[in-house]
Amino acid sequence: MSSVLIRGGTVVNADRAFRADVLCIDGKIAEVGDNLAAPAGAQVVDAGGQYVMPGGIDPHTHMQLPFMGTVTMDDFYSGTAAGLAGGTTTIIDFVIPSPKQPLMDAYRTWREWAEKSAADYSFHVAVTWWDESVHRDMGTLVQDEGVNSFKHFMAYKNAIMCDDETLVNSFKRALELGAMPTVHAENGELVYLLQADMKAKGILGPEGHPLSRPPAVEAEAAQRAIAIANVLNVPIYVVHVSCAESAEAIARARAAGQRVYGEVLAGHLTVDDSVYRNPDFAYAAGHVMSPPFRNKTNQDALWHGLQAGHLHTTATDHCTFCAAQKAAGKDDFSKIPNGCGGVEERLAVIWDEGVNTGRLTPSEFVAITSANAAKLFNIYPRKGCVVAGADADLVVWDPAGTKTLSVKTQKSLGDFNIFEGRTVTGVPSHTLSQGKVVYANGDLRAERGVGKYVKRPPFGPQ
Amino acid sequence: MSSVLIRGGTVVNADRAFRADVLCIDGKIAEVGDNLAAPAGAQVVDAGGQYVMPGGIDPHTHMQLPFMGTVTMDDFYSGTAAGLAGGTTTIIDFVIPSPKQPLMDAYRTWREWAEKSAADYSFHVAVTWWDESVHRDMGTLVQDEGVNSFKHFMAYKNAIMCDDETLVNSFKRALELGAMPTVHAENGELVYLLQADMKAKGILGPEGHPLSRPPAVEAEAAQRAIAIANVLNVPIYVVHVSCAESAEAIARARAAGQRVYGEVLAGHLTVDDSVYRNPDFAYAAGHVMSPPFRNKTNQDALWHGLQAGHLHTTATDHCTFCAAQKAAGKDDFSKIPNGCGGVEERLAVIWDEGVNTGRLTPSEFVAITSANAAKLFNIYPRKGCVVAGADADLVVWDPAGTKTLSVKTQKSLGDFNIFEGRTVTGVPSHTLSQGKVVYANGDLRAERGVGKYVKRPPFGPQ
Amino acid sequence: MSSVLIRGGTVVNADRAFRADVLCIDGKIAEVGDNLAAPAGAQVVDAGGQYVMPGGIDPHTHMQLPFMGTVTMDDFYSGTAAGLAGGTTTIIDFVIPSPKQPLMDAYRTWREWAEKSAADYSFHVAVTWWDESVHRDMGTLVQDEGVNSFKHFMAYKNAIMCDDETLVNSFKRALELGAMPTVHAENGELVYLLQADMKAKGILGPEGHPLSRPPAVEAEAAQRAIAIANVLNVPIYVVHVSCAESAEAIARARAAGQRVYGEVLAGHLTVDDSVYRNPDFAYAAGHVMSPPFRNKTNQDALWHGLQAGHLHTTATDHCTFCAAQKAAGKDDFSKIPNGCGGVEERLAVIWDEGVNTGRLTPSEFVAITSANAAKLFNIYPRKGCVVAGADADLVVWDPAGTKTLSVKTQKSLGDFNIFEGRTVTGVPSHTLSQGKVVYANGDLRAERGVGKYVKRPPFGPQ
Amino acid sequence: MSSVLIRGGTVVNADRAFRADVLCIDGKIAEVGDNLAAPAGAQVVDAGGQYVMPGGIDPHTHMQLPFMGTVTMDDFYSGTAAGLAGGTTTIIDFVIPSPKQPLMDAYRTWREWAEKSAADYSFHVAVTWWDESVHRDMGTLVQDEGVNSFKHFMAYKNAIMCDDETLVNSFKRALELGAMPTVHAENGELVYLLQADMKAKGILGPEGHPLSRPPAVEAEAAQRAIAIANVLNVPIYVVHVSCAESAEAIARARAAGQRVYGEVLAGHLTVDDSVYRNPDFAYAAGHVMSPPFRNKTNQDALWHGLQAGHLHTTATDHCTFCAAQKAAGKDDFSKIPNGCGGVEERLAVIWDEGVNTGRLTPSEFVAITSANAAKLFNIYPRKGCVVAGADADLVVWDPAGTKTLSVKTQKSLGDFNIFEGRTVTGVPSHTLSQGKVVYANGDLRAERGVGKYVKRPPFGPQ
Ligand SMILES: [Zn+2]
Ligand SMILES: [Zn+2]
Ligand SMILES: [Zn+2]
Ligand SMILES: [Zn+2]
Ligand SMILES: [Zn+2]
Ligand SMILES: [Zn+2]
Ligand SMILES: [Zn+2]
Ligand SMILES: [Zn+2]
């Protein structure tokens, strides 16, 4: 029996905060209460003056993503370990079949890759094409494999982009299965045209990236996906909402009674689009991801959406291409592989800009970093709540601790940090995964392969 | 030691539903868990096939309201008892000082009247005028008396209507004190003019009531109160939101990051404005309340607001004038005393129209009937949550039970029922107040004077 | 020299109304002024108590439309003649190439068909597919043939539906050429799915038509087209806006500074969706057009859009399939050919519901029935204005005249009238086309083949 | 007989632009046409390469405004003369009765002051208080004096602020009379509180001015006035709309079918709020007016409103307090007299930022600087249109001419210029007032006392 007692802290759940000790035994939270006694042999963590929160859930990462014969710098081990160092104890990654690749093949490949994970993980599966086998495999995934969400890319023409016919078919199938459709919302046709336009104008550097993906391109796709979901009467989750127009489209649909959910990335909340105008290619390219970073007006809209409740979760889209990989687009921004890190910094950055500024209460912080994702992807309260019986995935949060974020000190194997140089107040002092202290005051004790695959049941007929 | 064990039900909280027994000892919830053993002498309630939910909180009632030398039919005893029969275990009523009456005087009067309550109760205090004594008494009420919310009437010209100067002063004071300002939002000047207009046109019957209080009159006041709160940086709670325009004003403000909250009445959700065109004066007058009932478009907007989360609580504005009192407006609709009942029917009506129709999940039902009010008025999780340590105010809900609502069978002493003849599916089988079964399958055991005043602490500096 | 003097009327232009005589000589308006003398031999029309307005422009008709080896009942002669009887003196019809058919071929075919017209006419040309020849032919049409607008069908999958790639290419080409892209906005993929769904549920009659084309299906496409136009910085004109959601999408885009224009059909303004529930197949099928008629809430939104100025023109989509043709969908609503008449009734119906009700002033009536279309399609003030130098296409409007609309008395050769039995107040007493009285108090003197093709120049680089 | 022939220009009206000569005889436009012959003795103005437009109408000026025993620098002579130098040929100024002052007294006083005007002028009359005499005088003003618009100040507490009761009474009276109510929309109660707050915080300089009048303060009042107008069914005109929120409120109301009109000041379109942070008191104070200048987001919203058509007119609120007068607020920003100039620069600034940037066409420029004001205040086409019969108030506009705006070269007697140093392209070469050339290429020939009072008839029962 392994046990840890977290003593003297303030437990923060999405609904409230209260003084309590938390006892973890054999990977589960055994008790939450006042003055708990430490079992014999229990490790005691002093949480005095600190918050005890459910570990972060990052519902959007790409570990070990294949790219032209190489892969991203972070594999499932280093990526999940970096998450643990930042207080994130669960990731939901993506299985992305190539067009025509059977979904089950891709799924099995990713499952194998993920076995090295240091923390718990789960998978959304992308639907990138359509035929009867896809229809059937979606059923298998939901019914046998614990997948309850499917991803659709509305961008990336001539690659993994879904057309409307596939969207409609897949959303309809998701509804039958009690699964949640999700979308990367950008109109791929417009991106394609704008990329060509920029190049025709001689704009070849990273500054062309945001110019080819303006907010209107994102909002169009978001509205389209929402409209399709509305007509089919299926809920929908929009990943990485980055602009005011998309957030407004979501709010509008919700105000009409539709079940629409929105995810925001830590980067979109805190990094603005001036980075693309930096003359240093490596710097600008290091920030290339899609949708791109936006200006302050859009950032404000994202914060407001989280405050108002029409945006629900925060994530990172963690996807660490290195400088050499980014250099593939040295002479053509459209060839820069898209992706940035962040799984390690998300909680700290959002606490610093969200809670310290008065935008969010600690309970709202827990909602948007952990509890809401757990609810939307149906693993609550196993994850996302400090309550007896839940998985002992916890973060002890020191609101007075400070840290300067940097590629030099990060645990992620990426060679770039979009939050470089930012000093945050509010950091994890301890992270517990599966009831074990895996991070303590800078000391990361992540263990390869102990992370478990988390099955997520379908939504009931309700 | 008195104990009750609720066995075999599904506990529903705002965040989730789960199978568990609930043990109540000495007025508190002692334990929530699987297969709990009944203490010696415990009363056991079989909740098999039923939901166990936090008792309803009705944040808007007027029991024993004085009116021209008489009072409403329900006093604090009969009104709270009726609530218990319907699963509502806490009310927040209103202290309404006359203009120039010291707030503390009015407060003490209402406290005395409320001593006969059968269930727990609390008070919002209305600010109907302004001078230094009001400023001071607000402080006393917050700091010494557990009042954390103040009400402002923007209608009722020449009576209790607040002008903008008073609104501004009171909102500012509330901010200093950590209290929540609330408003009855109707532009009293416009109501006054429209009433005169209707009468000038010879419209004297109850059909003139809604014509003199159209949605635009409400929306104007809601927007004004929200704007004032915005400028002063204080949260605001709009009582009895009845129309789409008001709901949209709230949603807009929230989407700009403002902390605005909206309450909806069970009547506004389910009764439409055709009632005012009924030729029977008693019937039409029985529905006269402000704001009036609205058409289906507005009802839809209210449901959507609850689903989307920009409306938060449900209430009744329970205020039971009898036919004789209503007859004061026999020849002039503007003299019909405003008020309808509902404290007893709210939960059943909202379950039937909300959960049975698929609009709301059971957890969302708990949020809007109980948990959200507890959070907004700072008595959560003492009220509004089924969790160890909370007050044992519970309702055991039989989703298969049916009942036909009627003045003939209601426990309220009012002589009219706005839900008359409606058959609902989903009714309380048992209500527990302070850990005692006070209602069981039609048998109401409410006890006069056992209800306790609930102090509500101010909001912290956060 | 042929001349007509219209004496004693009130000239109504889009900017103002004023008492003046109008002298027409040789097909042009020679003078507008007080007390004009009649030239020798001039025909004098007494317009006392009447309005003299620019003849209606119907920017959306389908005369002589081919359909499965037959054609619509009205050819260019009978259709334009019917228009003259109703005060409409110009139509803009559509050239619709089959997929892969060269645009110039289709254009020449339609030009030939139109030679029998009794009134002036022009053509939008549809882009139903894409390759280099389409790109080139668009140039020829704009530069040599006086076409300045191109139509895109976002519905009608497996037939003439444009995909996003074609939309993007065509909009971009239109921008280069100074031409206006227009769209039929319905998401064809969703229509296809919903038609299949309805049939799967056994809904085969005309009531399935509106169920398979709900407002959300239209709004999605409108938003998509607007977003594409926004990104490409080209103006856009949305034909037959039928619902509140589309109108709101247009208003939103305009409020962001985008140049978006909306057209409304007389039928959508005045006929509601209850017609589809009529048990008589011929009656219900007679109303089948796309988008379908909508409920009152949507009708109100269209009127409001015209009043507010975010909707600009009115049209009919005149397309007269007869009962035998409609019967093709006797057992499957999706096979009912889409189309209704109206070119003859538009002005009277809109005057009656728009001006007589106080929604619109006479000048606003002229704006939305004539002047705005002339401006948007660049033939103003040759058409759309009563001013010296303009074409003498005029209607003398008797605001006191009444008429009961009916298939029995209509000039159109269609065998159905969607306005059947409606009595309107406000009718044309005289219509002048090319300076000749072609309609006078019920007497239609339309002449086959005298109508001229109207070249519309491209929009300047401004 | 005095005559001027403007030869070779392009006439621009709100509906279109066309090549034509313009002949003016005895103060009126006699003819607009091709190749007009100059009458004997006619002055010929060569307009080759230039536009000939209706003279500007500034519907919002305060000439010769009394202030604490002094008056503004520009009286009706110098102010109207400055207007002529800039192409503005008509102003609508304001009669502002003191509380309790009879409206007719104030009206006669202002009429007398205005007799020295060099250009035509008219008056809105402010309703600053209410009793039966005000009700009666409104009737006299409309029926006998040619006043068809009344102004209401919702700010300036303890001075000329209207409460809701007066607003309601006056709007209702305006409706009876066929007159247009207008409002200065700021919530005076909030301004009062925020001014006190700023001072309590030690913010005494001009930077406190915008802080005490944020957009929310304006938007609240705009919404309130619009709601009141909606309930009373009277049109409404909102003066100096300065922020996005107000513009949105107007757009929303219009989209619901309400007749709401908005005015924008040249300063609000082009000067931003950074001016208030200038450390030079004279500079910052020189920009103090209400509502204050706003940031770029708000400016964009105003331009978009003009483009979309939910904002209608442009004005200046010309009110020239000198540095000595501004110094009254040296130690307390709330005592700085509110007002800035602009009557002379409005056209050039709006042409430069509006037409040269592609935001507006020349016809739209004419609409928002002249024609729309003429229509809304019922003097069209006598003013606001280049058409035979209209007043010969014209501006010949040189789109290639440039000028650097400066207090050093302005004709206004003010000692400050909010457009100081701005070089504009597009300037008047000639201005004609009453058919005479009163300004030609820098040479101002304004004549004292020749301006005529313009009666504006009430709106018909329509
Ligand atoms: Zn993505
Ligand atoms: Zn991703
Ligand atoms: Zn109330
Ligand atoms: Zn109440
Ligand atoms: Zn169509
Ligand atoms: Zn058509
Ligand atoms: Zn003002
Ligand atoms: Zn002013």
mmCIF file of N, CA, C and O and ligand atoms in Angstrom, chain D residues 60 62 151 317, ligand 8:
data_model
loop_
_atom_site.group_PDB
_atom_site.id
_atom_site.type_symbol
_atom_site.label_atom_id
_atom_site.label_comp_id
_atom_site.label_asym_id
_atom_site.label_seq_id
_atom_site.Cartn_x
_atom_site.Cartn_y
_atom_site.Cartn_z
ATOM 1 N N HIS D 60 -25.041 70.145 -36.241
ATOM 2 C CA HIS D 60 -24.747 70.236 -34.799
ATOM 3 C C HIS D 60 -23.631 71.243 -34.562
ATOM 4 O O HIS D 60 -22.447 70.895 -34.607
ATOM 5 N N HIS D 62 -22.625 74.978 -32.099
ATOM 6 C CA HIS D 62 -22.974 75.919 -31.021
ATOM 7 C C HIS D 62 -22.195 77.201 -31.259
ATOM 8 O O HIS D 62 -21.088 77.366 -30.749
ATOM 9 N N LYS D 151 -34.034 68.895 -28.742
ATOM 10 C CA LYS D 151 -32.842 68.262 -28.173
ATOM 11 C C LYS D 151 -33.026 67.986 -26.684
ATOM 12 O O LYS D 151 -33.637 68.795 -25.979
ATOM 13 N N ASP D 317 -20.319 69.597 -33.689
ATOM 14 C CA ASP D 317 -20.505 70.129 -32.329
ATOM 15 C C ASP D 317 -19.589 71.341 -32.134
ATOM 16 O O ASP D 317 -19.125 71.602 -31.018
HETATM 17 ZN ZN ZN E 8 -23.586 69.905 -28.775
#
